[in-house]
Amino acid sequence: MKFDRFLFVAAALCGAAGVALSAAASHGGSANVATAANFLLFHAPVLIALSLMAAHSRILHLGAAILLLSVLLFSGDLLARDYLGQRLFPFAAPLGGTGMILGWLTLAVGGLTVRQDG
């Protein structure tokens, strides 16, 4: 499967999970569940857009991959705390948050360096 298609599917799943977790948070879920839902929902449209436009840019692909892995790590750790009663591993959420910042900065560099047609 090409990375762009994988990214599109992963982004759509992030969106679906974000909606489901938002519903769970509104029916008695913790602030961790709401935060995880928000981060998944905030990043899903960006990842879908990147899947559609990043075909010819390795930097944008890299930024998208970092962003996807980081949001999953961050949200996954928050959800593990709530539903499993423990973290994924020590510093998982801060590592995911730092990764999201790195992913966004990588996308900024990609935006400055990608060639535009026309």
Backbone as JSON, one array per atom type, in Angstrom:
{
  "sequence": "MKFDRFLFVAAALCGAAGVALSAAASHGGSANVATAANFLLFHAPVLIALSLMAAHSRILHLGAAILLLSVLLFSGDLLARDYLGQRLFPFAAPLGGTGMILGWLTLAVGGLTVRQDG",
  "N": [[0.85, -1.17, 0.0], [0.58, 2.16, -0.88], [2.18, 4.97, 0.71], [0.67, 7.36, 0.8], [-1.98, 6.49, 0.55], [-2.16, 4.84, 2.81], [-1.77, 6.83, 4.77], [-4.06, 8.41, 4.37], [-6.11, 6.58, 5.09], [-5.36, 6.05, 7.77], [-5.67, 8.63, 8.82], [-8.43, 9.01, 8.49], [-9.32, 7.04, 10.26], [-8.32, 8.11, 12.63], [-9.97, 10.36, 12.79], [-12.49, 9.11, 13.08], [-12.07, 7.74, 15.51], [-11.63, 9.96, 17.12], [-14.18, 11.19, 17.13], [-15.72, 9.16, 18.35], [-14.42, 9.02, 20.83], [-14.9, 11.59, 21.74], [-17.63, 11.45, 22.18], [-17.62, 9.52, 24.22], [-16.24, 10.96, 26.18], [-18.07, 12.97, 26.69], [-20.01, 11.62, 28.03], [-19.31, 11.11, 30.67], [-16.6, 10.58, 30.6], [-13.09, 11.12, 31.3], [-10.96, 14.08, 31.59], [-8.65, 13.38, 30.25], [-9.56, 11.65, 28.24], [-11.12, 13.39, 26.73], [-9.15, 15.2, 25.89], [-7.47, 13.53, 24.36], [-9.3, 12.86, 22.34], [-9.72, 15.39, 21.18], [-7.13, 15.98, 20.15], [-6.82, 13.94, 18.27], [-8.94, 14.6, 16.54], [-8.18, 17.19, 15.74], [-5.89, 16.72, 14.25], [-6.58, 14.89, 12.24], [-7.86, 16.07, 9.83], [-5.69, 17.49, 8.8], [-3.83, 15.49, 8.26], [-5.25, 14.08, 6.31], [-5.31, 16.03, 4.28], [-2.56, 16.2, 3.78], [-2.1, 13.64, 2.8], [-3.2, 13.87, 0.32], [-1.73, 15.83, -0.97], [1.01, 15.54, -0.67], [2.5, 13.92, -2.32], [4.83, 14.23, -3.87], [6.86, 15.07, -2.22], [9.34, 14.37, -0.08], [9.95, 15.5, 2.37], [7.49, 16.49, 3.29], [6.17, 14.04, 3.49], [7.7, 12.87, 5.51], [7.19, 14.67, 7.63], [4.42, 14.25, 7.91], [4.38, 11.54, 8.67], [5.78, 11.66, 11.12], [4.01, 13.31, 12.53], [1.65, 11.73, 12.56], [2.49, 9.37, 13.98], [3.22, 10.57, 16.39], [0.86, 11.83, 17.36], [-0.68, 9.57, 17.77], [0.83, 8.29, 19.74], [0.78, 10.2, 21.84], [-2.03, 10.52, 22.3], [-2.68, 7.84, 22.72], [-1.27, 7.29, 25.09], [-2.6, 8.96, 26.93], [-5.13, 7.78, 26.86], [-4.54, 5.19, 27.71], [-3.85, 5.71, 30.35], [-6.35, 6.4, 31.36], [-8.13, 4.23, 30.7], [-6.69, 1.86, 31.16], [-5.38, 2.31, 33.47], [-2.71, 2.83, 33.68], [0.39, 4.13, 32.32], [1.51, 4.08, 28.85], [4.29, 3.86, 28.57], [7.02, 5.25, 30.52], [7.11, 8.75, 30.13], [5.76, 8.79, 27.7], [3.58, 10.42, 26.8], [4.75, 13.09, 26.9], [6.81, 12.65, 25.03], [5.31, 12.1, 22.74], [3.99, 14.6, 22.5], [6.17, 16.32, 22.06], [7.05, 15.19, 19.7], [4.88, 15.85, 18.04], [5.22, 18.62, 17.84], [7.7, 18.64, 16.52], [6.9, 17.34, 14.16], [5.11, 19.25, 13.06], [6.93, 21.36, 12.68], [8.61, 20.17, 10.8], [6.81, 19.97, 8.69], [6.52, 22.69, 8.18], [9.07, 23.33, 7.19], [8.99, 21.69, 4.94], [6.94, 22.98, 3.55], [8.23, 25.29, 2.82], [10.15, 24.37, 1.12], [9.11, 22.69, -0.85], [8.49, 22.12, -4.27], [6.43, 23.97, -6.42], [3.93, 23.38, -8.86], [3.43, 25.08, -11.92]],
  "CA": [[0.0, 0.0, 0.0], [1.35, 3.4, -0.93], [2.12, 5.75, 1.94], [-0.42, 8.34, 0.74], [-3.24, 5.79, 0.84], [-2.07, 4.48, 4.23], [-1.96, 8.04, 5.55], [-5.47, 8.78, 4.26], [-6.89, 5.64, 5.91], [-5.02, 6.31, 9.17], [-6.28, 9.91, 9.19], [-9.86, 8.78, 8.63], [-9.5, 6.3, 11.51], [-8.12, 9.08, 13.71], [-11.19, 11.14, 12.87], [-13.55, 8.26, 13.66], [-11.74, 7.54, 16.93], [-11.85, 11.23, 17.81], [-15.62, 11.38, 17.34], [-16.16, 8.19, 19.35], [-13.88, 9.41, 22.13], [-15.63, 12.8, 22.17], [-18.9, 10.97, 22.75], [-17.3, 8.89, 25.5], [-15.89, 12.01, 27.13], [-19.27, 13.73, 27.07], [-20.85, 10.76, 28.86], [-18.63, 10.74, 31.9], [-15.17, 10.32, 30.45], [-12.2, 12.06, 31.98], [-10.31, 15.11, 30.78], [-7.69, 12.71, 29.36], [-10.29, 11.14, 27.07], [-11.48, 14.57, 25.92], [-7.93, 15.74, 25.27], [-7.08, 12.59, 23.3], [-10.27, 13.03, 21.25], [-9.43, 16.66, 20.51], [-5.89, 15.89, 19.37], [-7.1, 13.1, 17.1], [-9.79, 15.35, 15.63], [-7.43, 18.33, 15.19], [-4.86, 16.28, 13.31], [-7.13, 14.08, 11.15], [-7.98, 16.78, 8.55], [-4.35, 17.84, 8.3], [-3.25, 14.28, 7.69], [-5.95, 13.81, 5.05], [-4.79, 16.99, 3.29], [-1.19, 15.8, 3.44], [-2.16, 12.43, 1.97], [-3.62, 14.27, -1.02], [-0.84, 16.8, -1.6], [2.43, 15.35, -0.36], [3.01, 12.8, -3.13], [6.15, 14.47, -4.47], [7.75, 15.71, -1.25], [9.79, 13.49, 1.02], [9.9, 16.25, 3.63], [6.1, 16.47, 3.74], [5.89, 12.66, 3.92], [8.35, 12.7, 6.82], [6.42, 15.43, 8.61], [3.15, 13.57, 8.12], [4.65, 10.32, 9.44], [6.09, 12.07, 12.5], [2.78, 13.81, 13.12], [0.75, 10.61, 12.82], [3.02, 8.55, 15.08], [3.24, 11.34, 17.63], [-0.5, 12.01, 17.88], [-1.1, 8.27, 18.27], [1.55, 8.05, 20.99], [0.25, 11.12, 22.84], [-3.41, 10.14, 22.62], [-2.66, 6.49, 23.27], [-0.84, 7.33, 26.49], [-3.69, 9.52, 27.73], [-6.2, 6.79, 26.94], [-4.06, 4.09, 28.56], [-3.97, 6.15, 31.75], [-7.75, 6.4, 31.76], [-8.8, 2.95, 30.56], [-5.87, 0.76, 31.68], [-4.86, 2.68, 34.78], [-1.25, 2.97, 33.65], [0.93, 4.74, 31.11], [2.1, 3.16, 27.88], [5.64, 3.76, 29.12], [7.35, 6.55, 31.08], [7.32, 9.9, 29.23], [5.14, 8.57, 26.39], [2.83, 11.61, 26.38], [5.66, 14.19, 26.53], [7.5, 12.29, 23.79], [4.32, 12.33, 21.68], [3.8, 16.04, 22.33], [7.38, 16.85, 21.42], [7.02, 14.7, 18.32], [3.92, 16.64, 17.27], [5.89, 19.89, 17.53], [8.69, 18.33, 15.48], [6.17, 17.06, 12.93], [4.64, 20.53, 12.51], [8.1, 22.11, 12.18], [9.03, 19.49, 9.57], [5.87, 20.4, 7.66], [6.85, 24.08, 7.83], [10.24, 23.26, 6.31], [8.49, 21.14, 3.69], [6.19, 24.01, 2.86], [9.18, 26.26, 2.26], [11.07, 23.77, 0.14], [8.45, 21.91, -1.89], [8.32, 22.81, -5.55], [5.05, 24.11, -6.85], [3.72, 23.33, -10.3], [2.78, 26.24, -12.51]],
  "C": [[0.9, 1.24, 0.0], [1.14, 4.21, 0.34], [0.96, 6.73, 1.93], [-1.76, 7.69, 1.07], [-3.28, 5.37, 2.31], [-2.36, 5.69, 5.11], [-3.42, 8.48, 5.53], [-6.33, 7.89, 5.17], [-6.62, 5.88, 7.4], [-5.66, 7.61, 9.66], [-7.78, 9.75, 9.39], [-10.17, 8.01, 9.92], [-9.27, 7.19, 12.73], [-9.37, 9.93, 13.89], [-12.33, 10.35, 13.51], [-13.31, 8.04, 15.15], [-11.98, 8.82, 17.72], [-13.31, 11.5, 18.09], [-16.13, 10.43, 18.42], [-15.67, 8.57, 20.75], [-14.53, 10.69, 22.65], [-16.96, 12.42, 22.8], [-18.66, 10.32, 24.12], [-16.99, 9.93, 26.56], [-17.12, 12.78, 27.6], [-20.22, 12.93, 27.96], [-20.07, 10.23, 30.06], [-17.17, 10.39, 31.77], [-14.34, 11.4, 31.11], [-11.68, 13.13, 31.02], [-9.29, 14.49, 29.84], [-8.36, 12.2, 28.1], [-10.66, 12.3, 26.15], [-10.27, 15.15, 25.21], [-7.46, 14.83, 24.13], [-8.0, 12.74, 22.09], [-9.97, 14.3, 20.47], [-8.18, 16.57, 19.64], [-6.07, 15.02, 18.13], [-7.93, 13.87, 16.07], [-9.06, 16.53, 14.99], [-6.48, 17.89, 14.08], [-5.4, 15.49, 12.12], [-7.27, 14.86, 9.84], [-6.63, 17.17, 7.94], [-3.71, 16.64, 7.63], [-3.94, 13.88, 6.39], [-5.44, 14.75, 3.96], [-3.39, 16.6, 2.84], [-1.19, 14.55, 2.56], [-2.5, 12.77, 0.53], [-2.61, 15.15, -1.73], [0.64, 16.51, -1.47], [3.12, 14.31, -1.23], [4.44, 13.0, -3.62], [7.13, 15.12, -3.5], [8.09, 14.76, -0.13], [9.71, 14.2, 2.36], [8.47, 16.27, 4.17], [5.68, 15.07, 4.18], [6.48, 12.42, 5.32], [7.57, 13.43, 7.9], [5.1, 14.76, 8.93], [3.34, 12.31, 8.96], [4.95, 10.64, 10.9], [4.84, 12.52, 13.21], [1.83, 12.67, 13.47], [1.24, 9.76, 14.0], [2.94, 9.29, 16.42], [1.84, 11.54, 18.21], [-1.04, 10.69, 18.41], [-0.43, 7.95, 19.61], [0.97, 8.91, 22.11], [-1.15, 10.69, 23.27], [-3.48, 8.75, 23.25], [-2.24, 6.46, 24.73], [-1.94, 7.89, 27.38], [-4.82, 8.51, 27.92], [-5.8, 5.59, 27.79], [-4.16, 4.46, 30.03], [-5.4, 6.03, 32.23], [-8.34, 4.99, 31.77], [-8.01, 1.77, 31.13], [-5.31, 1.04, 33.08], [-3.35, 2.79, 34.84], [-0.82, 3.61, 32.33], [1.38, 3.67, 30.12], [3.52, 2.83, 28.28], [6.0, 5.14, 29.66], [7.66, 7.57, 29.98], [6.72, 9.7, 27.85], [4.4, 9.81, 25.91], [3.76, 12.79, 26.06], [6.44, 13.9, 25.24], [6.56, 12.5, 22.59], [4.09, 13.8, 21.43], [4.99, 16.7, 21.66], [7.45, 16.42, 19.96], [6.04, 15.47, 17.46], [4.52, 18.0, 16.9], [6.9, 19.69, 16.42], [8.01, 18.06, 14.14], [5.67, 18.34, 12.27], [5.8, 21.35, 11.97], [8.64, 21.49, 10.88], [8.11, 19.88, 8.42], [6.14, 21.84, 7.23], [8.05, 24.12, 6.89], [9.82, 22.72, 4.94], [7.72, 22.16, 2.88], [7.08, 25.06, 2.21], [10.0, 25.68, 1.12], [10.39, 23.02, -0.99], [8.27, 22.76, -3.15], [6.85, 22.84, -5.91], [4.97, 24.05, -8.36], [3.03, 24.62, -10.75], [3.39, 27.48, -12.07]]
}
